[in-house]
Structures are given as structure tokens and as C-alpha cells.
Short mmCIF file of C-alpha atoms and ligand atoms in Angstrom, two decimals:
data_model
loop_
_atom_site.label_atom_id
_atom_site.label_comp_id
_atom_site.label_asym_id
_atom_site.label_seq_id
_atom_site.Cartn_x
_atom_site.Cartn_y
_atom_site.Cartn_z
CA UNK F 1 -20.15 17.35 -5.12
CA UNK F 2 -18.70 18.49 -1.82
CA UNK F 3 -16.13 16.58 -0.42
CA UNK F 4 -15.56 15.41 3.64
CA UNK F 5 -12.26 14.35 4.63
CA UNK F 6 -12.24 12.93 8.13
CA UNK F 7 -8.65 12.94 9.67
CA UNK F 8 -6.38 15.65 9.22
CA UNK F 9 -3.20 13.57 9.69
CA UNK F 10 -0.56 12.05 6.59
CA UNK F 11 -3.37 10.61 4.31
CA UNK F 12 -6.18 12.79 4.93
CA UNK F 13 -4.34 15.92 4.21
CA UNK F 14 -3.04 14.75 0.73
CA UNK F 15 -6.48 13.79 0.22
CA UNK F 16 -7.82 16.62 0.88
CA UNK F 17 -5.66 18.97 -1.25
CA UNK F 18 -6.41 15.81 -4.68
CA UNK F 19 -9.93 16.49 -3.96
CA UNK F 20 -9.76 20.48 -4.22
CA UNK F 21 -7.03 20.32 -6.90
CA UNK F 22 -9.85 18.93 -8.46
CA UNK F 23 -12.32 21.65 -8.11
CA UNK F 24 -14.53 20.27 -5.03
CA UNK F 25 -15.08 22.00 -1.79
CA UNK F 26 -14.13 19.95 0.72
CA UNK F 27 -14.51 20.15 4.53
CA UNK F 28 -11.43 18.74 6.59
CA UNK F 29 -12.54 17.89 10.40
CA UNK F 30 -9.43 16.54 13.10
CA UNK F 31 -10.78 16.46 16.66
CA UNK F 32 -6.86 18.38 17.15
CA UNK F 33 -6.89 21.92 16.20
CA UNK F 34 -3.11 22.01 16.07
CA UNK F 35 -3.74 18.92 13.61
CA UNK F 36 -5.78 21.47 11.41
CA UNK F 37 -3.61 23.78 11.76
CA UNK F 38 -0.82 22.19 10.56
CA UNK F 39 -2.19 20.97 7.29
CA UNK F 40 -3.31 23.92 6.31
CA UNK F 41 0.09 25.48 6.84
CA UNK F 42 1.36 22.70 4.44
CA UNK F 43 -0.66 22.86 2.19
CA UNK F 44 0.31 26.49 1.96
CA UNK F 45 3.83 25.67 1.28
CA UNK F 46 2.95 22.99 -1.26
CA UNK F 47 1.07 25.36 -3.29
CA UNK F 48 3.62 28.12 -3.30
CA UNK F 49 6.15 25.31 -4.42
CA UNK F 50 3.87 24.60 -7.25
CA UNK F 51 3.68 28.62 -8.01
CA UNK F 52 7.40 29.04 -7.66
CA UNK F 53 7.85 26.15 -10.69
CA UNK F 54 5.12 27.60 -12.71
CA UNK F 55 2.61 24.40 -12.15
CA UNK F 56 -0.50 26.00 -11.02
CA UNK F 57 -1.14 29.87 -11.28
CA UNK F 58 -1.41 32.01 -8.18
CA UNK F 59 -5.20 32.36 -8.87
CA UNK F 60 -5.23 29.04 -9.04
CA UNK F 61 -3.47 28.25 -5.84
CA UNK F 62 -5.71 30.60 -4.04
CA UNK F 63 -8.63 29.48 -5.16
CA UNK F 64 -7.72 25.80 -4.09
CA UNK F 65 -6.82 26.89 -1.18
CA UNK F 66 -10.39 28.90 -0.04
CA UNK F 67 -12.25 25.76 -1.22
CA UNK F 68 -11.16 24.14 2.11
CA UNK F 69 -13.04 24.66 5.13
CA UNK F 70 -11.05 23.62 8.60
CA UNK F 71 -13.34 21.67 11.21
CA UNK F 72 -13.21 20.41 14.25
CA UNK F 73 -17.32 19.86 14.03
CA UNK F 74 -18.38 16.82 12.13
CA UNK F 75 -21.48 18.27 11.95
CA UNK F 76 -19.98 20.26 8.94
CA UNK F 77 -20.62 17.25 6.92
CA UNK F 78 -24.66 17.64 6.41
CA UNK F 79 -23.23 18.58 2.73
CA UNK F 80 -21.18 16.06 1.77
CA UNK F 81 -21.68 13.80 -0.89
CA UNK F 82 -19.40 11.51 0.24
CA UNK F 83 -16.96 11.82 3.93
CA UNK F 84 -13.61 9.70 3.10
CA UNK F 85 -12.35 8.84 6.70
CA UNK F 86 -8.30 8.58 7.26
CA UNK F 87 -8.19 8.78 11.18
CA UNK F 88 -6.68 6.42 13.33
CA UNK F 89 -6.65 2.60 12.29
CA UNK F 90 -8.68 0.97 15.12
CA UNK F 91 -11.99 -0.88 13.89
CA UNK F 92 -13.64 0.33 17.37
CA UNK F 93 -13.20 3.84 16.98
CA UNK F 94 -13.87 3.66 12.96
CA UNK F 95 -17.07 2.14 13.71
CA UNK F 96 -18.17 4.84 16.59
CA UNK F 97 -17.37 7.11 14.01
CA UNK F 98 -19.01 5.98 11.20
CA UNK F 99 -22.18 4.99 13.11
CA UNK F 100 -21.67 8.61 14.56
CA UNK F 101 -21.15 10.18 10.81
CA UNK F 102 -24.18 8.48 8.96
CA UNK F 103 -26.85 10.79 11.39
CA UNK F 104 -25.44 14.02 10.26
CA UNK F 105 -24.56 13.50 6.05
CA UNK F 106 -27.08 13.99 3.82
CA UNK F 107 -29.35 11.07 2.46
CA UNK F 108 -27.06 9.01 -0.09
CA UNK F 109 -23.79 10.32 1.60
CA UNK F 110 -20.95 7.77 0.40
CA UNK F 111 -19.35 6.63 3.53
CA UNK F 112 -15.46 5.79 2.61
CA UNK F 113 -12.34 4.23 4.51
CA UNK F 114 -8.72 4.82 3.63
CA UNK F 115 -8.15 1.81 5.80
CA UNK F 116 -5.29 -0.09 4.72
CA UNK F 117 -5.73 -2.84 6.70
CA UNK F 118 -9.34 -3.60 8.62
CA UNK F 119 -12.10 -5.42 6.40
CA UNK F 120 -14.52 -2.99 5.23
CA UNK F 121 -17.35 -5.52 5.86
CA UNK F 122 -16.66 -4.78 9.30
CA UNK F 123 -16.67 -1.05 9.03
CA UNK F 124 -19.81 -1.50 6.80
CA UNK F 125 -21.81 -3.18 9.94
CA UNK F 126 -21.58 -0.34 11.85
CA UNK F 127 -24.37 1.56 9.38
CA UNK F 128 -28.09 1.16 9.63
CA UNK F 129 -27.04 1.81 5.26
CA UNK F 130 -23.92 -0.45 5.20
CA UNK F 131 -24.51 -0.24 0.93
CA UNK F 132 -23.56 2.93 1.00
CA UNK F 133 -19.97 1.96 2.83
CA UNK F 134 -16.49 1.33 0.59
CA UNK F 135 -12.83 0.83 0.81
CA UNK F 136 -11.01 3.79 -0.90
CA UNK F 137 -7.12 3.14 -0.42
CA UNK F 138 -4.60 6.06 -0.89
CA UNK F 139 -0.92 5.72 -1.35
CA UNK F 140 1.20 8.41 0.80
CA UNK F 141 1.42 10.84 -0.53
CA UNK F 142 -1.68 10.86 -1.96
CA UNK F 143 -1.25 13.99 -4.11
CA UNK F 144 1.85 12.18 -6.49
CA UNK F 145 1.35 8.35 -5.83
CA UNK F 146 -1.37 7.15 -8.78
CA UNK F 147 -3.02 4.28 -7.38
CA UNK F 148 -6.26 4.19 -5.48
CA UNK F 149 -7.36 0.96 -4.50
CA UNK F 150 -11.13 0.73 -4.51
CA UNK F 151 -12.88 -2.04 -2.04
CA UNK F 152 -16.69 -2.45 -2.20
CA UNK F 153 -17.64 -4.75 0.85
CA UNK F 154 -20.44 -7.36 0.44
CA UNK F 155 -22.92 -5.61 1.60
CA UNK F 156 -21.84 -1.80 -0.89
CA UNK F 157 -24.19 -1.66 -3.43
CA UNK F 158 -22.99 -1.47 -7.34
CA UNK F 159 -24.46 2.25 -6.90
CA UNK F 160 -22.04 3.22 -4.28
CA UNK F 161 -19.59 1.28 -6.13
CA UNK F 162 -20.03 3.34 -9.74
CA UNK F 163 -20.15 6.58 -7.87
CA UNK F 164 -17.24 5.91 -5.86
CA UNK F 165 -14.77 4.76 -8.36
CA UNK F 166 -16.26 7.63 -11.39
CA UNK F 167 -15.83 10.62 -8.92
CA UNK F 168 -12.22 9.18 -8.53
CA UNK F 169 -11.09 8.16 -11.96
CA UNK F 170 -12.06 12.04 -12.25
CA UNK F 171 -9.27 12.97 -10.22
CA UNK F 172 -7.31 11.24 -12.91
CA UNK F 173 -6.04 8.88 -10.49
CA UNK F 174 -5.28 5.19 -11.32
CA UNK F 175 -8.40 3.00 -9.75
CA UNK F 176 -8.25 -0.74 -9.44
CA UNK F 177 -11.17 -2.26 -8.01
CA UNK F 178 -10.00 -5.39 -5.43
CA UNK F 179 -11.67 -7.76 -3.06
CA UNK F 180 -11.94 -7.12 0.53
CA UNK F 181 -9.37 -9.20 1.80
CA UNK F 182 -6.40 -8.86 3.88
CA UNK F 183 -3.65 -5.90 2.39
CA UNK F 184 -6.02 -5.88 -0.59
CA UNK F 185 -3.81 -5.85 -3.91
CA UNK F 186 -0.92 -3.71 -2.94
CA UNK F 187 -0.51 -4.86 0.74
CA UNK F 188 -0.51 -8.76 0.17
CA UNK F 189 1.23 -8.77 -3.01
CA UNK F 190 4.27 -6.65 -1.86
CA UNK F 191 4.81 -9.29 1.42
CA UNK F 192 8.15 -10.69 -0.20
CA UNK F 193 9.70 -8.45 -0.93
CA UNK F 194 10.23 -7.38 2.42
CA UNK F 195 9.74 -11.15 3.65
CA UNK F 196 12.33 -13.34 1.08
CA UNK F 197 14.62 -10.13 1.45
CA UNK F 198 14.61 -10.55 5.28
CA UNK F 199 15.09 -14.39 4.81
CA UNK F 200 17.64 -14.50 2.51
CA UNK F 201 19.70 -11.87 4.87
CA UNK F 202 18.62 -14.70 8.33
CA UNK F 203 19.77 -17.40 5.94
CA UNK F 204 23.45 -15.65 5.81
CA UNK F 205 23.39 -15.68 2.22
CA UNK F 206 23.82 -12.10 1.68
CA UNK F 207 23.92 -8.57 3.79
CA UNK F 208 21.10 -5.82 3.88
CA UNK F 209 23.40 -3.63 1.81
CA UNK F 210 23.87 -6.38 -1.35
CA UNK F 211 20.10 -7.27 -1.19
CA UNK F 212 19.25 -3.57 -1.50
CA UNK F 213 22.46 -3.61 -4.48
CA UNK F 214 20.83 -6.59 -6.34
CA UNK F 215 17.15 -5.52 -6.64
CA UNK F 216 17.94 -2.11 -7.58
CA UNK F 217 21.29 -2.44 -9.74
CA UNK F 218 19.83 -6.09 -11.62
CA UNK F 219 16.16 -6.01 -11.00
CA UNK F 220 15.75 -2.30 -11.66
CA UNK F 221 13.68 -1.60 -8.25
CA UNK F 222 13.73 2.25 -7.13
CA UNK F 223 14.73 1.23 -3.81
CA UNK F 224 15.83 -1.78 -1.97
CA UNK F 225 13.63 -3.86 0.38
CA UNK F 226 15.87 -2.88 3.30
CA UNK F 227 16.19 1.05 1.82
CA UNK F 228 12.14 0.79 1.80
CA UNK F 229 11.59 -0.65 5.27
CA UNK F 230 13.94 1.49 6.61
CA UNK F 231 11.87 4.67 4.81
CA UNK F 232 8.26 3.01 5.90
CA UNK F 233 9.48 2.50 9.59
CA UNK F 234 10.37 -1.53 10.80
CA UNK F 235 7.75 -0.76 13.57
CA UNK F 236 4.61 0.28 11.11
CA UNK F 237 6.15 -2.69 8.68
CA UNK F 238 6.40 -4.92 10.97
CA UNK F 239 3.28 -4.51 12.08
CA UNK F 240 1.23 -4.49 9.10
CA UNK F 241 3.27 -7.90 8.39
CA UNK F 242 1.55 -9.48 11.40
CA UNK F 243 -1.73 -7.90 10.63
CA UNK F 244 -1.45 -9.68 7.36
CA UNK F 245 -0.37 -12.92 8.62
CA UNK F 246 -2.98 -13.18 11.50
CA UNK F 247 -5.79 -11.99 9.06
CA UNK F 248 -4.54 -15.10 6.61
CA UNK F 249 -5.42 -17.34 9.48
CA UNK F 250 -1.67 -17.96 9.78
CA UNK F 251 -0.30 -18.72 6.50
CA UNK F 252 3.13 -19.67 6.49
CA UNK F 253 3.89 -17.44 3.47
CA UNK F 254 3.32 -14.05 5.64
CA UNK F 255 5.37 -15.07 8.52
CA UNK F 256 6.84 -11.95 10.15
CA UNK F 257 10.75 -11.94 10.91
CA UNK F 258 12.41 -11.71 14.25
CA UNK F 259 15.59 -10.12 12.70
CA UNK F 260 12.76 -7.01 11.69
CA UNK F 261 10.80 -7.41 14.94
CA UNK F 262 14.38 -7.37 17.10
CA UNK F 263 14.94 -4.00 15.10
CA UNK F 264 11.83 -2.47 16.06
CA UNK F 265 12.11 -3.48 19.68
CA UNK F 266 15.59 -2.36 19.74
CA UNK F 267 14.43 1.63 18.27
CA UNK F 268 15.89 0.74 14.62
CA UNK F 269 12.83 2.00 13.35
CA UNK F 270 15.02 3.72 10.01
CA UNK F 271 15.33 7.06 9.08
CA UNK F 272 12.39 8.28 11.59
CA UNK F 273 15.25 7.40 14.44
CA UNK F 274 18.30 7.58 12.67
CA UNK F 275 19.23 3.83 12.58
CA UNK F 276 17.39 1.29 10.98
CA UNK F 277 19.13 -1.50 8.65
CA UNK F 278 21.46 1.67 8.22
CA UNK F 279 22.82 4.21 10.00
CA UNK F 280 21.30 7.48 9.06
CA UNK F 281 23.57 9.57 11.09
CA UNK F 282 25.82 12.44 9.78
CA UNK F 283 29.15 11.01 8.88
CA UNK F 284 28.33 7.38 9.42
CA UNK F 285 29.58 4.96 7.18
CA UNK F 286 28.17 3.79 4.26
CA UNK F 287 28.11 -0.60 4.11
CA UNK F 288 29.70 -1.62 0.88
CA UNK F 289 27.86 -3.74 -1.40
CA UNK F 290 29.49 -7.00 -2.42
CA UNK F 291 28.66 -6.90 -6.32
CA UNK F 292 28.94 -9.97 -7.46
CA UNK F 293 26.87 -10.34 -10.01
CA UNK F 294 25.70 -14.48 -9.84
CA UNK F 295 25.16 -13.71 -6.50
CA UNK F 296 23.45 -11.15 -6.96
CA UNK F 297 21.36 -12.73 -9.79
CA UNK F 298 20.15 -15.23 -6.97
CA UNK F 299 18.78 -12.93 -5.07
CA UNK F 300 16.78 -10.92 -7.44
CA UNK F 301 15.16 -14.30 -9.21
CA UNK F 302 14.76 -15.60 -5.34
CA UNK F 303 12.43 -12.35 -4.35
CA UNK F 304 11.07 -11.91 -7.75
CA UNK F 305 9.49 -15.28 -8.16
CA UNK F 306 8.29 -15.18 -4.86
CA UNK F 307 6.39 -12.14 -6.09
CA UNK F 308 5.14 -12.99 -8.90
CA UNK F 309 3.89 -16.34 -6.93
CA UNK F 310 1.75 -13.69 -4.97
CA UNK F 311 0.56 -12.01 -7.87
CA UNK F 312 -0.63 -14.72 -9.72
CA UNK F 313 -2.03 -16.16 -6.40
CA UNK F 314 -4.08 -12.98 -6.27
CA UNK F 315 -5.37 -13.61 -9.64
CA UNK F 316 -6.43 -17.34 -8.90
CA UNK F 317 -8.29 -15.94 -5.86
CA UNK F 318 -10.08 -13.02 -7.85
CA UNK F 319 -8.87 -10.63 -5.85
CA UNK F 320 -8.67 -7.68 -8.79
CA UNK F 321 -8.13 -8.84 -12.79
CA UNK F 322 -4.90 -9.36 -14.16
CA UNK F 323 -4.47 -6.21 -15.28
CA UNK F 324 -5.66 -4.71 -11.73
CA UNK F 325 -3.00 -6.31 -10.19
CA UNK F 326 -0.24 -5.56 -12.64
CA UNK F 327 -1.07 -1.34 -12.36
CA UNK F 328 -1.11 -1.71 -8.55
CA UNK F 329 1.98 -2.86 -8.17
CA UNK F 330 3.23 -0.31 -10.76
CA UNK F 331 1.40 3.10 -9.92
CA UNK F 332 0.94 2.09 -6.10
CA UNK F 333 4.60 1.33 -5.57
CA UNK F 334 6.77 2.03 -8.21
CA UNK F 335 7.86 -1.56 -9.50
CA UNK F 336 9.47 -1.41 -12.57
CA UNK F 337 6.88 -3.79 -14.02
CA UNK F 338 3.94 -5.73 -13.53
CA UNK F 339 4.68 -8.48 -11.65
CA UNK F 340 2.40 -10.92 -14.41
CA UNK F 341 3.25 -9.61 -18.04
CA UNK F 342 7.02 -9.91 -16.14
CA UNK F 343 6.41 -13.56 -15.13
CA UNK F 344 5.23 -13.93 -19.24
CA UNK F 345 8.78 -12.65 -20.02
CA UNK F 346 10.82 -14.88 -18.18
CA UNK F 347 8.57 -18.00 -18.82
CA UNK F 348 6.11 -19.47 -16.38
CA UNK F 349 7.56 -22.47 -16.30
CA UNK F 350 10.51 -20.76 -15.53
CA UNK F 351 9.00 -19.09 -12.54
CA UNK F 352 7.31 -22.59 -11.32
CA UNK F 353 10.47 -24.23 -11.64
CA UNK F 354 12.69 -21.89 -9.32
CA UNK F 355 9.68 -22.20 -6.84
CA UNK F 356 9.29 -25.94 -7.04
CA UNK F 357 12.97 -25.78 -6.18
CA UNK F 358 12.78 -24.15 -3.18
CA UNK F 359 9.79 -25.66 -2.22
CA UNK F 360 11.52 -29.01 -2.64
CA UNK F 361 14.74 -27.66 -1.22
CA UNK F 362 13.07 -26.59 2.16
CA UNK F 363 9.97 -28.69 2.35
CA UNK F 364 8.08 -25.66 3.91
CA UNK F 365 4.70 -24.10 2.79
CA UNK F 366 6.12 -20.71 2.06
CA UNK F 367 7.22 -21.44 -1.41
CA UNK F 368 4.58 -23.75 -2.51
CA UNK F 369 3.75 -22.23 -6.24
CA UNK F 370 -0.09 -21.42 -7.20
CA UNK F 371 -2.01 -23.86 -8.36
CA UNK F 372 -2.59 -21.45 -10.95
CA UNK F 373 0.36 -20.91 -12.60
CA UNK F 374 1.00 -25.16 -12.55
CA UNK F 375 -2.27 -25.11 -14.29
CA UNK F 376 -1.25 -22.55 -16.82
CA UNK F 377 2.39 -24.01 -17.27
CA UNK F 378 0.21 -27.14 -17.59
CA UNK F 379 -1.72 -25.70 -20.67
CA UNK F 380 1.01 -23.36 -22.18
CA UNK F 381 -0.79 -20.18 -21.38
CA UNK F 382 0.33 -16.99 -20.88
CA UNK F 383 -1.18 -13.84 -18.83
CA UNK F 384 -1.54 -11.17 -21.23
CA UNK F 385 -0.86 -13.75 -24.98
P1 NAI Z 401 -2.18 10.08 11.05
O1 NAI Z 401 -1.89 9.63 12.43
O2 NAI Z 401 -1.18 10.90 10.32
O3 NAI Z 401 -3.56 10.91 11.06
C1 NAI Z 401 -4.72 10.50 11.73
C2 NAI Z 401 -5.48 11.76 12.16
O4 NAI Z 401 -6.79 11.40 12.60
C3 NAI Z 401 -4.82 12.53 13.31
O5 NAI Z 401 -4.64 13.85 12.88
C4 NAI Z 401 -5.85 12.47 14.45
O6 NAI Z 401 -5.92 13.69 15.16
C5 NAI Z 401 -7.15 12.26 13.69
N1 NAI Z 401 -8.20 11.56 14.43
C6 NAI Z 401 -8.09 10.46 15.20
N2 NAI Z 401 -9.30 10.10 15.67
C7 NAI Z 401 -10.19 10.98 15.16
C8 NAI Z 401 -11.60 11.13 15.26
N3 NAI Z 401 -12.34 10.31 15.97
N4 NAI Z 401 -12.18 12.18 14.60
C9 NAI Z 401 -11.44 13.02 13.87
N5 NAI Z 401 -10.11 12.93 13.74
C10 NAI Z 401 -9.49 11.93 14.38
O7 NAI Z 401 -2.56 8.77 10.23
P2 NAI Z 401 -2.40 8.45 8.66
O8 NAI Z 401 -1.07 7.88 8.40
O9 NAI Z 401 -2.85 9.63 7.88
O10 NAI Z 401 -3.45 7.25 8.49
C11 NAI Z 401 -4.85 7.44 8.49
C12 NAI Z 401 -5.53 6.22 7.91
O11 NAI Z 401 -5.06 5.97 6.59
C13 NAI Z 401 -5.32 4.92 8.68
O12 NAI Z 401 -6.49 4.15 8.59
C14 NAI Z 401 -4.18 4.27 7.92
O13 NAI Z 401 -4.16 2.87 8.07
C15 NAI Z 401 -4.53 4.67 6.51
N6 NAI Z 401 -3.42 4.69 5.53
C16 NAI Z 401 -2.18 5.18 5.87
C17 NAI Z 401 -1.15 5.21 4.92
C18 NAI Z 401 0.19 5.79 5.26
O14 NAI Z 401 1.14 5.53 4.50
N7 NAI Z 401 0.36 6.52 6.36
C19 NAI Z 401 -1.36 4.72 3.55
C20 NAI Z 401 -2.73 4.34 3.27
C21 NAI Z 401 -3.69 4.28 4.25
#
């Protein structure tokens, strides 16, 4: 099947280069030549890397390479089987384009998002065909991160939805099909750890650097929340944050935090400027972690419950199967384990009583646990038996 990648930016280009790994031709189009350009140049260098170490063959490599054709015409799509779009995140311009894109692919063309945050219902209802539009969410980078996330809206058809999801299983990625809903698995799971790590720092109870110490030294995280933001950018966190709490009509348990929105508005944005939570300049000095391990303990069972409250929230609401949302949070971003068969190690009613605590303690909406998991505490179930 030939392959259209629409967007030549971060996501499309790692796209791109899975898809001819994997033996398709694939046409990239970017309205920005210099765009084009550019990831081709990368790619180059990627592929030489992968030489150099002896993981692909220099025929190999070369013959990756000439599968990809460079576009600024979308009319180069009247092959495609299927046009996966990764341009800019604004519904208005997705929807010109896909309107735009469904006159020129063949009959049957697979119309795909990488959106990671619009509803794909919306995207959908700009084609006359809206069954033959789905969610297909990427990880950066694409070509090592596992995970795709696949969203059929309510109007794809189970057609578009068996294509979709066989072609990439073939890439020997990691699919999980989810709900279209706000953040989908990954997105709307992951909110505390940013969220109870920024509270617990606005509460005084610890600084950015012990947070970051305690969820990687005791809850065996690859990177603190504060690390992580810091690496993701506080602007593009913060604002997929709000995103996520508008889209949830408001729910208290998204609520964005001024101490990351200050830190945006002030340029902290993380590495990408130099300073975020840290200070990524040469010779700057490195915060000391105060390693004391109850307190630290806290912390960790504070965020983690919170997490797993998500998770099993997520479940309750059918937004992907329990073991859906247990690989996403483990191929998509790294967690050392899924947040429900780690919920049945500590003990649900472990996990509901540390919420019920807080909930109790602060009287606010945030920590209210799952109905769910009071039902299963309830019944003496577990996730996974
Ligand atoms: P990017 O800014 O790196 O790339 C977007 C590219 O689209 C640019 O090269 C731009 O020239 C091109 N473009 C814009 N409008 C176009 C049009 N009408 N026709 C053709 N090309 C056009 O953006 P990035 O980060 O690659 O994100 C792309 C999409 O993927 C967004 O929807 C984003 O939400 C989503 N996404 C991003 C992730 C990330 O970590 N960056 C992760 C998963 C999804």
C-alpha cells in the first residue's frame, strides 16, 4: 500500500521514515520546502547512524531512503491508500485540509489524524466519507516510542477501523484501540503526574528537585515530573493541560497550575530556553535533593494513587480495556508499570484508602476515588486475578 504523510514537521517525519522502514512508498508533502528539506537531510543522518552500528545494511538504508518521494503538491496523494496528517493542531485548518484531501486520494483512501488533542468526530465531519476518517496517535519520536494510539470516531466504520490498526500492528508497533475522548489513553491518564507533582511543590511540602528524587529513586520513573515538563516544554504542557481541562467541561481533577503557567509566561519553558524548573545553563548549579526517604515515600504514594485513580477511571468509562490502558502507559511513556496490575500489587483498598484520605482531608473534587475501584474494593476484585 502506498503511504501519504501530510506534515513534514516532528511527528510526520518519524512517521514517515516507520512507514518506509517498513517497506511502503510513501509520499511526504509540507507546504515549506525548507520543511522538506530538512527531513530528508535527517533522515539521512539517522540512517547512516543505523549503518555506522551495523542495524540496517547500506542497501538497505538506500533503498529506504528512495522509497520517499518529497512534495509540496498534495495532489501526489491520488495513490495513497491511506494519507496520515501531522500538520499543525488547529481543527479549522485540519478540516480545510481534509475536506481538501478526500477529492484527490483514491476511492477507499484511509483518512488519518495524529492529532493529540482535537476529537476526531470533528475532523470526521469535514468528509462527504467521514467512515473512512480515524485517530492514529504517534509518540515523538515515532521511530523508537512503541505505542500508537488508535481512535475510530463514531461515524469510522469497523472497515476503516481493521485496516487501520492491521497495516499498523505490521509495523510492529504497540496499538491500543481508545475512545475518542479528551487526551485519549495516554494524554488523560498521565494528568497527575504533572498535576499532584505541581501541587504537592504549591502546597510547600517538597521542592521540584525532591519530587523529581522520589519518583525516580522510590517509584522507579525514568524521569521526574518536573525533569519531563521541563523536556516537553511548560508552554506545550501547559497548554495541553488546559485543553484537557476545558474539553472535560471543567473537571476539577485537570485543573492547570499557576506555578507552571507563571513559568511559561515568564520564558521558563525548560531545556528549549535554558531555564525551566532548572537551570540548563553551562556551569549552573545543580538543586540538591533532600532524600529523606518517608518523605519521599509520601510523595510517590501521593502521585501514584492519583494515577492509578485515572487509570481505573478510564477503565470505568470504557475508554480502552484494561490491558489497553496498562501498555499505554508503559510503551507510550515509559512507566515502569501498568498503572492497574500496579494498583493489584499494592491493594485496592489500599489505593482507595490513601484517596479517601485526601479527599476527606481537603474536601475538594480532585481526589474523589472512582466509583469503580469502591465497587471493586467492595467485591474483593482484582484487575488482572
Ligand atoms: P510541527 O510543527 O513539527 O510540524 C507541522 C508541519 O506541518 C510543519 O512542517 C508545517 O510546515 C506543516 N504544515 C502546516 N500546515 C500545513 C498544511 N496545510 N499542509 C501541509 N503542511 C502543513 O508539528 P508536530 O509536533 O510534528 O505535530 C504535528 C501534529 O502531531 C499535531 O497535530 C500534534 O498535535 C500532533 N502530535 C505531536 C506530538 C509531539 O510530541 N510533537 C506527539 C503526538 C502528536
Amino acid at each position: 500500500m502506498k503511504v501519504g504523510v501530510l506534515g513534514g514537521g516532528t511527528m510526520g517525519s518519524g512517521i514517515v521514515q516507520v512507514a518506509a522502514q517498513n517497506g511502503h512508498d510513501v509520499v511526504l508533502v509540507d507546504l515549506n520546502q525548507e520543511v522538506l528539506d530538512k527531513s530528508k537531510a535527517k533522515l539521512a543522518k539517522i540512517m547512516a547512524r543505523l549503518v555506522e552500528k551495523d542495524r540496517v545494511s547500506q542497501e538497505e538504508s538506500d533503498a529506504i531512503q528512495a522509497r520517499i518521494h518529497y512534495s509540496q503538491d498534495v495532489n501526489d496523494f491520488n495513490q495513497s491508500g491511506i494519507v496520515i496528517e501531522a500538520i499543525i493542531e488547529d481543527l479549522g485548518v485540519k478540516s480545510k485540509v481534509f475536506a481538501q484531501l478526500e477529492g484527490i486520494v483514491p476511492k477507499g483512501c484511509i483518512l488519518a489524524s495524529n492529532t493529540s488533542s482535537l476529537s476526531i468526530a470533528s475532523i470526521a465531519a469535514s468528509l462527504k466519507n467521514p467512515s473512512l476518517a480515524i485517530g492514529v496517535h504517534f509518540f515523538n519520536p515515532a521511530p523508537l516510542m512503541p505505542l500508537v494510539e488508535i481512535i475510530p470516531a463514531v461515524q469510522t466504520s469497523n472497515e476503516t477501523l481493521d485496516k487501520t490498526k492491521t497495516l499498523i500492528d505490521g509495523w510492529k508497533k504497540v496499538t491500543v484501540i481508545c475512545k475518542d475522548t479528551p487526551g485519549f489513553i495516554v494524554n488523560r491518564v498521565a494528568r497527575p503526574f504533572y498535576g499532584e507533582a505541581l501541587r504537592i511543590y504549591e502546597e510547600g511540602v517538597a521542592d521540584f528537585a525532591t519530587i523529581d528524587w522520589a519518583m525516580t529513586s522510590i517509584g522507579g520513573f525514568r524521569m521526574g515530573p518536573f525533569t519531563l515538563m521541563d523536556y516537553i516544554g511548560n508552554d506545550i504542557n501547559y497548554t495541553v493541560t488546559e485543553t484537557v481541562f476545558a474539553a472535560f467541561y471543567f473537571d476539577p481533577r485537570y485543573k492547570p497550575s499557576f506555578t507552571q503557567k507563571r513559568h511559561a509566561e515568564a520564558g521558563y519553558l525548560g531545556r528549549k530556553s535554558g531555564r525551566g524548573y532548572f537551570d540548563y545553563e553551562e556551569g549552573a548549579e545543580k538543586p540538591v535533593a533532600n532524600e529523606d526517604q518517608e518523605l519521599g515515600k509520601q510523595i510517590f504514594e501521593r502521585i501514584l494513587v492519583m494515577l492509578i485513580n485515572e487509570a481505573v477511571d478510564a477503565y470505568f468509562l470504557n475508554i480502552g480495556t484494561k490491558e489497553a490502558i496498562d501498555l499505554a502507559m508503559t510503551k507510550g511513556v515509559n512507566y515502569p508499570k501498568g498503572l492497574l496490575s500496579w494498583a493489584d500489587e499494592i491493594g485496592l483498598d489500599v489505593v482507595l484508602n490513601k484517596l479517601q484520605a485526601m479527599y476527606e482531608e481537603y474536601g475538594e473534587d480532585r481526589y474523589r476515588p472512582s466509583p469503580l475501584l469502591r465497587r471493586m474494593v467492595k467485591n474483593g476484585e482484582t484487575f488482572f486475578g
